[in-house]
PDB file of C-alpha atoms in Angstrom:
ATOM      1  CA  MET A   1      55.239  -9.281 -63.214  1.00 39.00           C
ATOM      2  CA  GLY A   2      54.472  -8.410 -59.585  1.00 40.00           C
ATOM      3  CA  THR A   3      52.393  -5.501 -58.478  1.00 36.00           C
ATOM      4  CA  MET A   4      53.973  -2.309 -57.240  1.00 37.00           C
ATOM      5  CA  THR A   5      53.364  -3.209 -53.583  1.00 40.00           C
ATOM      6  CA  GLU A   6      55.154  -6.542 -53.987  1.00 43.00           C
ATOM      7  CA  LEU A   7      58.215  -4.921 -55.538  1.00 39.00           C
ATOM      8  CA  ASN A   8      58.335  -1.936 -53.187  1.00 50.00           C
ATOM      9  CA  PRO A   9      56.389  -2.480 -49.958  1.00 61.00           C
ATOM     10  CA  LYS A  10      54.922   0.584 -48.314  1.00 74.00           C
ATOM     11  CA  LEU A  11      57.056   2.001 -45.557  1.00 83.00           C
ATOM     12  CA  THR A  12      54.150   2.916 -43.319  1.00 88.00           C
ATOM     13  CA  PHE A  13      53.179   2.149 -39.741  1.00 88.00           C
ATOM     14  CA  PRO A  14      49.375   1.780 -39.782  1.00 90.00           C
ATOM     15  CA  LYS A  15      47.099   1.385 -36.771  1.00 91.00           C
ATOM     16  CA  SER A  16      46.778  -2.372 -37.434  1.00 90.00           C
ATOM     17  CA  GLU A  17      50.524  -2.798 -36.741  1.00 91.00           C
ATOM     18  CA  ARG A  18      50.362  -0.968 -33.404  1.00 93.00           C
ATOM     19  CA  LEU A  19      49.974  -3.123 -30.352  1.00 93.00           C
ATOM     20  CA  CYS A  20      46.937  -1.880 -28.433  1.00 92.00           C
ATOM     21  CA  SER A  21      45.419  -5.107 -27.129  1.00 90.00           C
ATOM     22  CA  LYS A  22      45.465  -5.230 -23.330  1.00 94.00           C
ATOM     23  CA  THR A  23      45.391  -9.059 -23.341  1.00 92.00           C
ATOM     24  CA  ILE A  24      48.416  -9.341 -25.633  1.00 92.00           C
ATOM     25  CA  LEU A  25      50.283  -6.707 -23.583  1.00 92.00           C
ATOM     26  CA  ASP A  26      49.530  -8.674 -20.395  1.00 93.00           C
ATOM     27  CA  ARG A  27      50.777 -11.892 -22.032  1.00 92.00           C
ATOM     28  CA  LEU A  28      53.918 -10.066 -23.182  1.00 91.00           C
ATOM     29  CA  PHE A  29      54.740  -9.129 -19.591  1.00 88.00           C
ATOM     30  CA  ALA A  30      53.789 -12.556 -18.228  1.00 92.00           C
ATOM     31  CA  GLU A  31      55.935 -14.645 -20.596  1.00 87.00           C
ATOM     32  CA  LYS A  32      58.892 -12.225 -20.649  1.00 77.00           C
ATOM     33  CA  ARG A  33      60.967 -13.535 -23.541  1.00 89.00           C
ATOM     34  CA  SER A  34      63.381 -10.691 -24.058  1.00 92.00           C
ATOM     35  CA  LEU A  35      66.716  -9.734 -25.515  1.00 94.00           C
ATOM     36  CA  PHE A  36      68.973  -6.699 -25.529  1.00 96.00           C
ATOM     37  CA  ALA A  37      70.009  -4.752 -28.599  1.00 94.00           C
ATOM     38  CA  PHE A  38      71.492  -1.443 -27.518  1.00 94.00           C
ATOM     39  CA  PRO A  39      69.693   0.949 -26.880  1.00 95.00           C
ATOM     40  CA  PHE A  40      66.654  -1.341 -26.540  1.00 95.00           C
ATOM     41  CA  ARG A  41      65.345  -4.159 -24.456  1.00 96.00           C
ATOM     42  CA  VAL A  42      62.958  -6.039 -26.721  1.00 96.00           C
ATOM     43  CA  VAL A  43      60.204  -8.144 -25.178  1.00 95.00           C
ATOM     44  CA  PHE A  44      58.536 -10.402 -27.714  1.00 94.00           C
ATOM     45  CA  LEU A  45      55.801 -12.981 -27.941  1.00 92.00           C
ATOM     46  CA  GLU A  46      54.949 -15.379 -30.726  1.00 92.00           C
ATOM     47  CA  LEU A  47      51.265 -15.188 -31.631  1.00 90.00           C
ATOM     48  CA  GLU A  48      49.194 -18.010 -33.095  1.00 88.00           C
ATOM     49  CA  THR A  49      47.319 -15.858 -35.589  1.00 81.00           C
ATOM     50  CA  ALA A  50      47.109 -12.181 -36.370  1.00 80.00           C
ATOM     51  CA  GLU A  51      45.983  -9.975 -39.225  1.00 87.00           C
ATOM     52  CA  VAL A  52      49.511  -8.571 -39.618  1.00 90.00           C
ATOM     53  CA  PRO A  53      52.890 -10.311 -39.211  1.00 92.00           C
ATOM     54  CA  CYS A  54      54.010  -8.014 -36.399  1.00 93.00           C
ATOM     55  CA  GLN A  55      52.406  -5.702 -33.858  1.00 94.00           C
ATOM     56  CA  SER A  56      54.659  -3.308 -31.976  1.00 95.00           C
ATOM     57  CA  VAL A  57      54.674  -0.883 -29.084  1.00 96.00           C
ATOM     58  CA  PHE A  58      57.435   1.566 -28.137  1.00 97.00           C
ATOM     59  CA  THR A  59      58.088   2.739 -24.579  1.00 96.00           C
ATOM     60  CA  VAL A  60      60.437   5.209 -22.947  1.00 96.00           C
ATOM     61  CA  PRO A  61      60.562   5.074 -19.122  1.00 95.00           C
ATOM     62  CA  LYS A  62      59.387   8.154 -17.282  1.00 95.00           C
ATOM     63  CA  ARG A  63      61.990   7.363 -14.619  1.00 94.00           C
ATOM     64  CA  MET A  64      64.810   8.181 -17.065  1.00 94.00           C
ATOM     65  CA  PHE A  65      63.180  11.043 -18.973  1.00 95.00           C
ATOM     66  CA  LYS A  66      60.973  13.223 -16.794  1.00 95.00           C
ATOM     67  CA  ARG A  67      59.881  15.551 -19.568  1.00 96.00           C
ATOM     68  CA  ALA A  68      57.263  14.240 -21.997  1.00 95.00           C
ATOM     69  CA  VAL A  69      58.854  16.234 -24.827  1.00 96.00           C
ATOM     70  CA  HIS A  70      62.008  14.104 -24.611  1.00 96.00           C
ATOM     71  CA  ARG A  71      60.093  10.819 -24.241  1.00 96.00           C
ATOM     72  CA  ASN A  72      57.976  11.656 -27.282  1.00 97.00           C
ATOM     73  CA  ALA A  73      61.009  12.626 -29.370  1.00 96.00           C
ATOM     74  CA  ILE A  74      62.744   9.325 -28.583  1.00 97.00           C
ATOM     75  CA  ARG A  75      59.558   7.349 -29.239  1.00 96.00           C
ATOM     76  CA  ARG A  76      59.177   9.149 -32.583  1.00 96.00           C
ATOM     77  CA  LYS A  77      62.742   8.177 -33.563  1.00 96.00           C
ATOM     78  CA  MET A  78      62.091   4.559 -32.532  1.00 97.00           C
ATOM     79  CA  ARG A  79      58.926   4.347 -34.650  1.00 95.00           C
ATOM     80  CA  GLU A  80      60.725   5.907 -37.624  1.00 95.00           C
ATOM     81  CA  ALA A  81      63.627   3.428 -37.366  1.00 96.00           C
ATOM     82  CA  PHE A  82      61.111   0.569 -37.152  1.00 95.00           C
ATOM     83  CA  ARG A  83      59.140   1.844 -40.135  1.00 94.00           C
ATOM     84  CA  LEU A  84      62.206   2.220 -42.353  1.00 94.00           C
ATOM     85  CA  ASN A  85      63.756  -1.166 -41.500  1.00 93.00           C
ATOM     86  CA  LYS A  86      60.779  -3.476 -41.101  1.00 93.00           C
ATOM     87  CA  ALA A  87      60.635  -4.776 -44.696  1.00 92.00           C
ATOM     88  CA  SER A  88      63.277  -7.509 -44.352  1.00 91.00           C
ATOM     89  CA  PHE A  89      61.915  -8.537 -40.947  1.00 93.00           C
ATOM     90  CA  TYR A  90      58.378  -8.786 -42.347  1.00 93.00           C
ATOM     91  CA  SER A  91      59.577 -10.900 -45.279  1.00 93.00           C
ATOM     92  CA  PHE A  92      61.250 -13.279 -42.785  1.00 93.00           C
ATOM     93  CA  LEU A  93      58.014 -13.522 -40.789  1.00 92.00           C
ATOM     94  CA  ASN A  94      55.927 -14.108 -43.919  1.00 91.00           C
ATOM     95  CA  GLU A  95      58.286 -16.802 -45.250  1.00 93.00           C
ATOM     96  CA  ASN A  96      58.156 -18.664 -41.933  1.00 90.00           C
ATOM     97  CA  GLN A  97      54.442 -17.949 -41.370  1.00 91.00           C
ATOM     98  CA  LYS A  98      55.057 -16.402 -37.969  1.00 92.00           C
ATOM     99  CA  HIS A  99      53.275 -13.628 -36.112  1.00 93.00           C
ATOM    100  CA  VAL A 100      54.885 -11.709 -33.258  1.00 94.00           C
ATOM    101  CA  ALA A 101      54.115  -8.981 -30.768  1.00 94.00           C
ATOM    102  CA  LEU A 102      57.071  -6.722 -29.923  1.00 95.00           C
ATOM    103  CA  MET A 103      57.714  -4.197 -27.188  1.00 96.00           C
ATOM    104  CA  PHE A 104      60.736  -1.958 -27.616  1.00 97.00           C
ATOM    105  CA  ILE A 105      61.859  -0.441 -24.306  1.00 96.00           C
ATOM    106  CA  TYR A 106      64.441   2.338 -24.510  1.00 97.00           C
ATOM    107  CA  ILE A 107      67.151   1.649 -21.895  1.00 96.00           C
ATOM    108  CA  GLU A 108      69.796   4.288 -22.627  1.00 95.00           C
ATOM    109  CA  LYS A 109      70.058   7.011 -19.974  1.00 94.00           C
ATOM    110  CA  GLU A 110      70.491   9.829 -22.498  1.00 94.00           C
ATOM    111  CA  GLU A 111      68.837  10.768 -25.752  1.00 93.00           C
ATOM    112  CA  ILE A 112      70.946   9.485 -28.661  1.00 95.00           C
ATOM    113  CA  ASP A 113      70.888  10.323 -32.352  1.00 95.00           C
ATOM    114  CA  PHE A 114      68.755   8.559 -34.951  1.00 96.00           C
ATOM    115  CA  LYS A 115      71.659   6.644 -36.545  1.00 96.00           C
ATOM    116  CA  LYS A 116      72.362   4.748 -33.303  1.00 96.00           C
ATOM    117  CA  ILE A 117      68.677   4.038 -32.771  1.00 96.00           C
ATOM    118  CA  GLU A 118      68.397   2.716 -36.330  1.00 96.00           C
ATOM    119  CA  LYS A 119      71.480   0.524 -35.835  1.00 96.00           C
ATOM    120  CA  GLY A 120      69.945  -0.869 -32.629  1.00 96.00           C
ATOM    121  CA  MET A 121      66.663  -1.567 -34.436  1.00 96.00           C
ATOM    122  CA  LYS A 122      68.447  -3.537 -37.177  1.00 96.00           C
ATOM    123  CA  GLN A 123      70.370  -5.470 -34.538  1.00 96.00           C
ATOM    124  CA  ALA A 124      67.132  -6.206 -32.659  1.00 96.00           C
ATOM    125  CA  PHE A 125      65.480  -7.541 -35.826  1.00 96.00           C
ATOM    126  CA  SER A 126      68.396  -9.886 -36.554  1.00 96.00           C
ATOM    127  CA  LYS A 127      68.458 -11.168 -32.953  1.00 95.00           C
ATOM    128  CA  ILE A 128      64.709 -11.808 -32.994  1.00 95.00           C
ATOM    129  CA  GLU A 129      65.065 -13.671 -36.300  1.00 94.00           C
ATOM    130  CA  LYS A 130      67.823 -15.875 -34.839  1.00 94.00           C
ATOM    131  CA  THR A 131      65.739 -16.596 -31.747  1.00 92.00           C
ATOM    132  CA  LEU A 132      62.653 -17.478 -33.770  1.00 90.00           C
ATOM    133  CA  LYS A 133      64.724 -19.739 -36.070  1.00 88.00           C
ATOM    134  CA  SER A 134      66.195 -21.608 -33.091  1.00 86.00           C
ATOM    135  CA  VAL A 135      62.715 -22.227 -31.647  1.00 73.00           C
ATOM    136  CA  ASP A 136      61.644 -24.253 -34.711  1.00 64.00           C
TER     137      ASP A 136
END
């Protein structure tokens, strides 16, 4: 019988899963493999090795949302949608022994509700999976 964490993975977003590395961020911008999944533009990079299957960063352009309160609220919703829906994406990455760095850029001009953000996050995960499968 599997352990509790195998049966029900933790729905957390620890520091190790946050993308903070300046070198990886620079490579993300340099290689620019991206896709659109409304309301996001997702820039991603396949990594050779990493301690976690996926490292992520979430951005909301200051050009569209002048007030930090609104940018932070949107970023909070994006992180929550990621946290709640990452389990199937992580299992795909583990099965295929892949490691990725992701940048989610919010492209909608207005703040939208959590349901639409969550739908976009699921769509982004499926598109990334298809892209990574086609690379093999």
